């Protein structure tokens, strides 16, 4: 059978199997096993567990559970609310100040957490009820946190970037740096929208709500932000001070966050510690299971020569590179509606990367584009990890309201993709400046 | 998502046992992840402060992470933490939703049984031939490989318990699976 | 008929070129045999190739045989300090009774060799140049191969094991002081950007790694006589090319470092002998201990090659 036709058949089966509702990892295993059995013969089944094991057998993957523990530890404490409250005291005079504080807190928290759900939970637990209490509409309260939480995978550290780095053999340190300026750009767009929206709706009264803070109150809260600075400084020191490799740094961050949670926030009850470990184990195992299964899936695609044929076919199409990029963006967006970021990246990166580099795009720039697409996927149904989190925090806000509220932020992300396409150096400048030109 | 908190007390012993084992697996997996944090930090300490060789830590940490993933599978299944596209189940009427839930559980169980079968073969091969890792540590590979059959076997057990609950008309969640995710924390 | 060949290297690497040569020659022979190459770990991960090869799930591969040293301890002799002195010596070793013994072990795993070949490597450092065992005392180093780790550790080095992809950032941030790997890796990872001194594989070199192109024996036996001949002929031709390129590779690495303004150091015969003396008390006994039944005999066979 022609590899391209086979690729079409694989795509069809994958969609059917995944839509049945089986776990994504199991779905990938089923499709891979089925196609290997039919087209490669029974001998390939024997290799299944070795392939699965082989894909997990990498020290770089360690940073995934570590960065997740980091976020879970710190989000189980008062640190998130403290951060957001500090910002709020300083931003009361800005239209939509509370909204802006929440978005800013999401961005800062994202610098400590590798995962979006953790960021969403950390800020949303306090932020959503507070915004609703102060008269913000449910849509705005839920939508802003859902969107702000997605910054967790763009602003370093980022689990998505790690997976991209492993799948494409690009430098994880460089990927992290590539996410910094786009992260700042995106949160600035979010904030600009929030201010404009509040002003537009004439809701300045809601935003200010008569609460004012004295300078004393403003400075009083600053010490409570110190743990954040300690953690971020500690991780940066470990990474750039010759202490640890990028993969090891995640463990330093995880330990640092647990220590801060125990020492500073007095999280000493075994139940609280267990909650942290349990939540991070659940998210890590889910992601690592997908990584192992996606390894088997991409082995199948490669073994049947589908990956290679698709790459060659697209290269032969000879379309305009921006048309190509547009099509890839639509593909990523649609895939992101249905699949968690890790699965999309693992399934598509081996096929897309050769095409991207052949068309003259920078792999680090593309990582950021992929990540922003994945951020959109996190807040769109049917599979949107951040939607589950918001649902847990505020079960009475309907999915429709969350979606309506997050729609403007999705448009901000699309705008960010357009801006980054016009000015790719926003992505590449910082890594080039700090690490020298690309290898 | 709604969960029936009182239901498990009326469950047969075998099912309660499986649910208990899955929770135990979750604890073991969590401790393995935590151990990986400590060992990695220990390695950094030994290298930077004691200025000594670090030859075993990287390898042991990888084994711990793989084992935690496999051992954790059953617990994450119990928590309904394996993400899937649940659009179709939520659109279906009650009866068909349960039917689809049972079908997906059966298919999942078959797939995991295949992984278990070949995973046992992989472990047995390494054990029989005395394979070791090609490092100074020279760890016998049957030890890390053991996580594969054990992890998939425990996962299969949890799937069979879910299947039994589905067939016996246990209360169902929005995805058409038995609503046992009691330990779901409120923030997810 | 199509055979699958998996390897871990990029398209420009000498090992890919060797595989490509064999594939091209076999195709040109017109014996209805095609070799499909999967480079860059696009099929199996680097260290996960030997098992599927031996179990018939993969037809061909080209890899460092010592990767499978945990399965067959004898393979550890293919990455042992001081056993190979230069490329021509390596070629003689490939044709010696020692290699016949190794091939017997491979046959037990249902594997045969089509192309023999050794690649050499050197040392790179950010502290003092590494030529002598005294130079690594107190140095944090990442070594390629456990026999080298054992020898370097006994010379007072701190061994730090990490993935090869992490060497560059580790040297950059100072997590590592030095590293030891193949000439090819020194260039492909652009380590000349991070090192201050490089000791290339010259007249005397310590680090040689046997990296043959192998095939599953059952698959080979199932081919027609013409197909087998085409494979063997292609292998012979590629072997000559491999040897030539391996020598060239050391020079390319030395040039790359010298062009980047990195200091070059040379290992003298006394330096080499000092390392070997150290290996005799560390790596060699450790190997024999691991393979108590047959290790000493195999080691002596290897050492007997002139
Ligand atoms: Na982050
Ligand atoms: Na989605």
PDB file of C-alpha atoms in Angstrom, chain C residues 133-295:
ATOM      1  CA  UNK C 133      46.630  10.576  33.928  1.00  0.00           C
ATOM      2  CA  UNK C 134      47.876  13.329  36.280  1.00  0.00           C
ATOM      3  CA  UNK C 135      45.941  15.907  34.231  1.00  0.00           C
ATOM      4  CA  UNK C 136      42.502  14.622  35.237  1.00  0.00           C
ATOM      5  CA  UNK C 137      43.036  14.724  39.003  1.00  0.00           C
ATOM      6  CA  UNK C 138      40.172  16.745  40.499  1.00  0.00           C
ATOM      7  CA  UNK C 139      38.557  17.307  37.106  1.00  0.00           C
ATOM      8  CA  UNK C 140      34.816  16.747  36.630  1.00  0.00           C
ATOM      9  CA  UNK C 141      34.556  14.752  33.442  1.00  0.00           C
ATOM     10  CA  UNK C 142      31.936  13.007  31.355  1.00  0.00           C
ATOM     11  CA  UNK C 143      33.477   9.916  29.784  1.00  0.00           C
ATOM     12  CA  UNK C 144      32.145   7.724  26.987  1.00  0.00           C
ATOM     13  CA  UNK C 145      32.231   4.106  28.103  1.00  0.00           C
ATOM     14  CA  UNK C 146      32.371   2.489  31.499  1.00  0.00           C
ATOM     15  CA  UNK C 147      35.927   1.182  31.134  1.00  0.00           C
ATOM     16  CA  UNK C 148      37.031   4.764  30.628  1.00  0.00           C
ATOM     17  CA  UNK C 149      35.015   5.867  33.638  1.00  0.00           C
ATOM     18  CA  UNK C 150      36.756   3.272  35.792  1.00  0.00           C
ATOM     19  CA  UNK C 151      40.194   4.293  34.585  1.00  0.00           C
ATOM     20  CA  UNK C 152      39.574   8.043  34.889  1.00  0.00           C
ATOM     21  CA  UNK C 153      38.040   7.670  38.352  1.00  0.00           C
ATOM     22  CA  UNK C 154      41.166   5.897  39.574  1.00  0.00           C
ATOM     23  CA  UNK C 155      43.224   8.795  38.211  1.00  0.00           C
ATOM     24  CA  UNK C 156      41.309  11.101  40.563  1.00  0.00           C
ATOM     25  CA  UNK C 157      38.670  12.469  38.192  1.00  0.00           C
ATOM     26  CA  UNK C 158      35.063  13.033  39.269  1.00  0.00           C
ATOM     27  CA  UNK C 159      32.878  11.162  36.838  1.00  0.00           C
ATOM     28  CA  UNK C 160      29.585  12.754  35.916  1.00  0.00           C
ATOM     29  CA  UNK C 161      27.264  10.696  33.775  1.00  0.00           C
ATOM     30  CA  UNK C 162      24.833  12.525  31.529  1.00  0.00           C
ATOM     31  CA  UNK C 163      23.290  12.271  28.072  1.00  0.00           C
ATOM     32  CA  UNK C 164      25.611  13.303  25.255  1.00  0.00           C
ATOM     33  CA  UNK C 165      23.189  16.078  24.310  1.00  0.00           C
ATOM     34  CA  UNK C 166      23.774  17.693  27.703  1.00  0.00           C
ATOM     35  CA  UNK C 167      27.571  17.921  27.337  1.00  0.00           C
ATOM     36  CA  UNK C 168      27.459  21.285  25.577  1.00  0.00           C
ATOM     37  CA  UNK C 169      25.347  23.157  28.161  1.00  0.00           C
ATOM     38  CA  UNK C 170      27.193  21.389  30.987  1.00  0.00           C
ATOM     39  CA  UNK C 171      30.551  22.639  29.675  1.00  0.00           C
ATOM     40  CA  UNK C 172      29.057  26.074  29.054  1.00  0.00           C
ATOM     41  CA  UNK C 173      27.786  26.532  32.606  1.00  0.00           C
ATOM     42  CA  UNK C 174      30.720  24.783  34.240  1.00  0.00           C
ATOM     43  CA  UNK C 175      28.872  21.685  35.447  1.00  0.00           C
ATOM     44  CA  UNK C 176      31.582  19.786  33.564  1.00  0.00           C
ATOM     45  CA  UNK C 177      35.294  20.597  33.251  1.00  0.00           C
ATOM     46  CA  UNK C 178      36.115  18.085  30.569  1.00  0.00           C
ATOM     47  CA  UNK C 179      34.808  15.354  28.330  1.00  0.00           C
ATOM     48  CA  UNK C 180      36.017  12.386  26.327  1.00  0.00           C
ATOM     49  CA  UNK C 181      34.161  11.181  23.251  1.00  0.00           C
ATOM     50  CA  UNK C 182      34.547  10.435  19.539  1.00  0.00           C
ATOM     51  CA  UNK C 183      36.101  12.916  17.111  1.00  0.00           C
ATOM     52  CA  UNK C 184      32.778  12.909  15.250  1.00  0.00           C
ATOM     53  CA  UNK C 185      30.815  13.901  18.375  1.00  0.00           C
ATOM     54  CA  UNK C 186      33.315  16.630  19.281  1.00  0.00           C
ATOM     55  CA  UNK C 187      32.510  18.234  15.931  1.00  0.00           C
ATOM     56  CA  UNK C 188      28.784  17.522  15.635  1.00  0.00           C
ATOM     57  CA  UNK C 189      28.088  18.894  19.129  1.00  0.00           C
ATOM     58  CA  UNK C 190      30.287  21.931  18.357  1.00  0.00           C
ATOM     59  CA  UNK C 191      32.207  21.407  21.564  1.00  0.00           C
ATOM     60  CA  UNK C 192      35.039  23.608  20.187  1.00  0.00           C
ATOM     61  CA  UNK C 193      32.831  26.543  21.174  1.00  0.00           C
ATOM     62  CA  UNK C 194      33.071  25.595  24.834  1.00  0.00           C
ATOM     63  CA  UNK C 195      36.518  24.016  25.292  1.00  0.00           C
ATOM     64  CA  UNK C 196      39.912  25.635  25.840  1.00  0.00           C
ATOM     65  CA  UNK C 197      42.096  22.610  25.084  1.00  0.00           C
ATOM     66  CA  UNK C 198      41.653  19.621  22.808  1.00  0.00           C
ATOM     67  CA  UNK C 199      43.723  16.441  22.701  1.00  0.00           C
ATOM     68  CA  UNK C 200      42.919  14.841  19.333  1.00  0.00           C
ATOM     69  CA  UNK C 201      43.428  11.229  18.359  1.00  0.00           C
ATOM     70  CA  UNK C 202      46.925  11.446  16.864  1.00  0.00           C
ATOM     71  CA  UNK C 203      49.835   9.040  16.623  1.00  0.00           C
ATOM     72  CA  UNK C 204      48.835   7.772  20.034  1.00  0.00           C
ATOM     73  CA  UNK C 205      45.196   7.652  20.973  1.00  0.00           C
ATOM     74  CA  UNK C 206      43.456   5.989  23.845  1.00  0.00           C
ATOM     75  CA  UNK C 207      39.823   6.004  22.825  1.00  0.00           C
ATOM     76  CA  UNK C 208      38.737   3.678  20.037  1.00  0.00           C
ATOM     77  CA  UNK C 209      35.210   2.375  19.679  1.00  0.00           C
ATOM     78  CA  UNK C 210      34.187  -0.526  17.468  1.00  0.00           C
ATOM     79  CA  UNK C 211      31.089   0.442  15.473  1.00  0.00           C
ATOM     80  CA  UNK C 212      30.219  -2.271  12.959  1.00  0.00           C
ATOM     81  CA  UNK C 213      27.346  -2.493  10.501  1.00  0.00           C
ATOM     82  CA  UNK C 214      25.462  -5.590  11.572  1.00  0.00           C
ATOM     83  CA  UNK C 215      22.644  -7.697  10.280  1.00  0.00           C
ATOM     84  CA  UNK C 216      20.262 -10.264  11.681  1.00  0.00           C
ATOM     85  CA  UNK C 217      21.689 -13.679  10.793  1.00  0.00           C
ATOM     86  CA  UNK C 218      18.389 -15.460  10.162  1.00  0.00           C
ATOM     87  CA  UNK C 219      17.334 -12.684   7.816  1.00  0.00           C
ATOM     88  CA  UNK C 220      20.691 -12.924   6.018  1.00  0.00           C
ATOM     89  CA  UNK C 221      20.418 -16.697   5.704  1.00  0.00           C
ATOM     90  CA  UNK C 222      16.916 -16.396   4.255  1.00  0.00           C
ATOM     91  CA  UNK C 223      18.221 -14.343   1.318  1.00  0.00           C
ATOM     92  CA  UNK C 224      19.226 -15.844  -2.023  1.00  0.00           C
ATOM     93  CA  UNK C 225      22.901 -16.550  -2.734  1.00  0.00           C
ATOM     94  CA  UNK C 226      23.067 -13.559  -5.140  1.00  0.00           C
ATOM     95  CA  UNK C 227      21.564 -11.239  -2.558  1.00  0.00           C
ATOM     96  CA  UNK C 228      24.007 -12.463   0.086  1.00  0.00           C
ATOM     97  CA  UNK C 229      26.940 -11.949  -2.248  1.00  0.00           C
ATOM     98  CA  UNK C 230      25.742  -8.437  -3.089  1.00  0.00           C
ATOM     99  CA  UNK C 231      25.572  -7.583   0.621  1.00  0.00           C
ATOM    100  CA  UNK C 232      29.000  -9.021   1.399  1.00  0.00           C
ATOM    101  CA  UNK C 233      30.612  -7.307  -1.591  1.00  0.00           C
ATOM    102  CA  UNK C 234      29.006  -3.970  -0.703  1.00  0.00           C
ATOM    103  CA  UNK C 235      30.187  -4.437   2.883  1.00  0.00           C
ATOM    104  CA  UNK C 236      33.796  -5.018   1.832  1.00  0.00           C
ATOM    105  CA  UNK C 237      33.838  -1.908  -0.310  1.00  0.00           C
ATOM    106  CA  UNK C 238      32.255   0.177   2.443  1.00  0.00           C
ATOM    107  CA  UNK C 239      34.780  -1.134   4.971  1.00  0.00           C
ATOM    108  CA  UNK C 240      37.701   0.385   3.069  1.00  0.00           C
ATOM    109  CA  UNK C 241      35.842   3.686   2.837  1.00  0.00           C
ATOM    110  CA  UNK C 242      34.997   3.552   6.569  1.00  0.00           C
ATOM    111  CA  UNK C 243      38.667   3.143   7.550  1.00  0.00           C
ATOM    112  CA  UNK C 244      39.735   6.018   5.329  1.00  0.00           C
ATOM    113  CA  UNK C 245      36.979   8.288   6.648  1.00  0.00           C
ATOM    114  CA  UNK C 246      37.750   7.367  10.258  1.00  0.00           C
ATOM    115  CA  UNK C 247      41.324   8.616   9.819  1.00  0.00           C
ATOM    116  CA  UNK C 248      40.025  11.720   8.086  1.00  0.00           C
ATOM    117  CA  UNK C 249      37.525  12.327  10.905  1.00  0.00           C
ATOM    118  CA  UNK C 250      40.306  12.782  13.483  1.00  0.00           C
ATOM    119  CA  UNK C 251      41.948  15.368  11.254  1.00  0.00           C
ATOM    120  CA  UNK C 252      38.647  17.167  10.645  1.00  0.00           C
ATOM    121  CA  UNK C 253      38.078  17.410  14.391  1.00  0.00           C
ATOM    122  CA  UNK C 254      41.608  18.679  15.045  1.00  0.00           C
ATOM    123  CA  UNK C 255      41.170  21.298  12.304  1.00  0.00           C
ATOM    124  CA  UNK C 256      37.788  22.386  13.635  1.00  0.00           C
ATOM    125  CA  UNK C 257      39.268  22.994  17.081  1.00  0.00           C
ATOM    126  CA  UNK C 258      42.358  24.704  15.764  1.00  0.00           C
ATOM    127  CA  UNK C 259      40.232  26.964  13.508  1.00  0.00           C
ATOM    128  CA  UNK C 260      38.121  27.872  16.514  1.00  0.00           C
ATOM    129  CA  UNK C 261      41.280  29.014  18.284  1.00  0.00           C
ATOM    130  CA  UNK C 262      41.336  26.126  20.753  1.00  0.00           C
ATOM    131  CA  UNK C 263      44.726  24.979  22.036  1.00  0.00           C
ATOM    132  CA  UNK C 264      45.729  21.535  20.728  1.00  0.00           C
ATOM    133  CA  UNK C 265      47.717  19.105  22.863  1.00  0.00           C
ATOM    134  CA  UNK C 266      49.420  15.883  21.779  1.00  0.00           C
ATOM    135  CA  UNK C 267      49.585  12.602  23.635  1.00  0.00           C
ATOM    136  CA  UNK C 268      53.142  11.200  23.681  1.00  0.00           C
ATOM    137  CA  UNK C 269      54.149   7.552  23.851  1.00  0.00           C
ATOM    138  CA  UNK C 270      54.999   7.948  27.568  1.00  0.00           C
ATOM    139  CA  UNK C 271      51.569   9.467  28.214  1.00  0.00           C
ATOM    140  CA  UNK C 272      49.932   6.599  26.375  1.00  0.00           C
ATOM    141  CA  UNK C 273      51.919   4.017  28.350  1.00  0.00           C
ATOM    142  CA  UNK C 274      50.996   5.721  31.623  1.00  0.00           C
ATOM    143  CA  UNK C 275      47.297   5.432  30.747  1.00  0.00           C
ATOM    144  CA  UNK C 276      47.657   1.803  29.733  1.00  0.00           C
ATOM    145  CA  UNK C 277      49.490   1.026  32.978  1.00  0.00           C
ATOM    146  CA  UNK C 278      46.567   2.562  34.825  1.00  0.00           C
ATOM    147  CA  UNK C 279      44.010   0.653  32.754  1.00  0.00           C
ATOM    148  CA  UNK C 280      45.848  -2.597  33.534  1.00  0.00           C
ATOM    149  CA  UNK C 281      45.126  -2.094  37.213  1.00  0.00           C
ATOM    150  CA  UNK C 282      41.549  -0.791  36.797  1.00  0.00           C
ATOM    151  CA  UNK C 283      39.495  -1.347  33.631  1.00  0.00           C
ATOM    152  CA  UNK C 284      41.119  -4.653  32.634  1.00  0.00           C
ATOM    153  CA  UNK C 285      40.655  -6.427  35.994  1.00  0.00           C
ATOM    154  CA  UNK C 286      37.143  -5.011  36.244  1.00  0.00           C
ATOM    155  CA  UNK C 287      36.366  -6.538  32.863  1.00  0.00           C
ATOM    156  CA  UNK C 288      37.827  -9.915  33.799  1.00  0.00           C
ATOM    157  CA  UNK C 289      35.872  -9.880  37.040  1.00  0.00           C
ATOM    158  CA  UNK C 290      32.691  -9.297  35.076  1.00  0.00           C
ATOM    159  CA  UNK C 291      33.438 -12.212  32.767  1.00  0.00           C
ATOM    160  CA  UNK C 292      35.193 -14.707  35.027  1.00  0.00           C
ATOM    161  CA  UNK C 293      34.909 -17.713  32.707  1.00  0.00           C
ATOM    162  CA  UNK C 294      36.357 -16.355  29.483  1.00  0.00           C
ATOM    163  CA  UNK C 295      37.330 -12.701  30.040  1.00  0.00           C
TER     164      UNK C 295
END
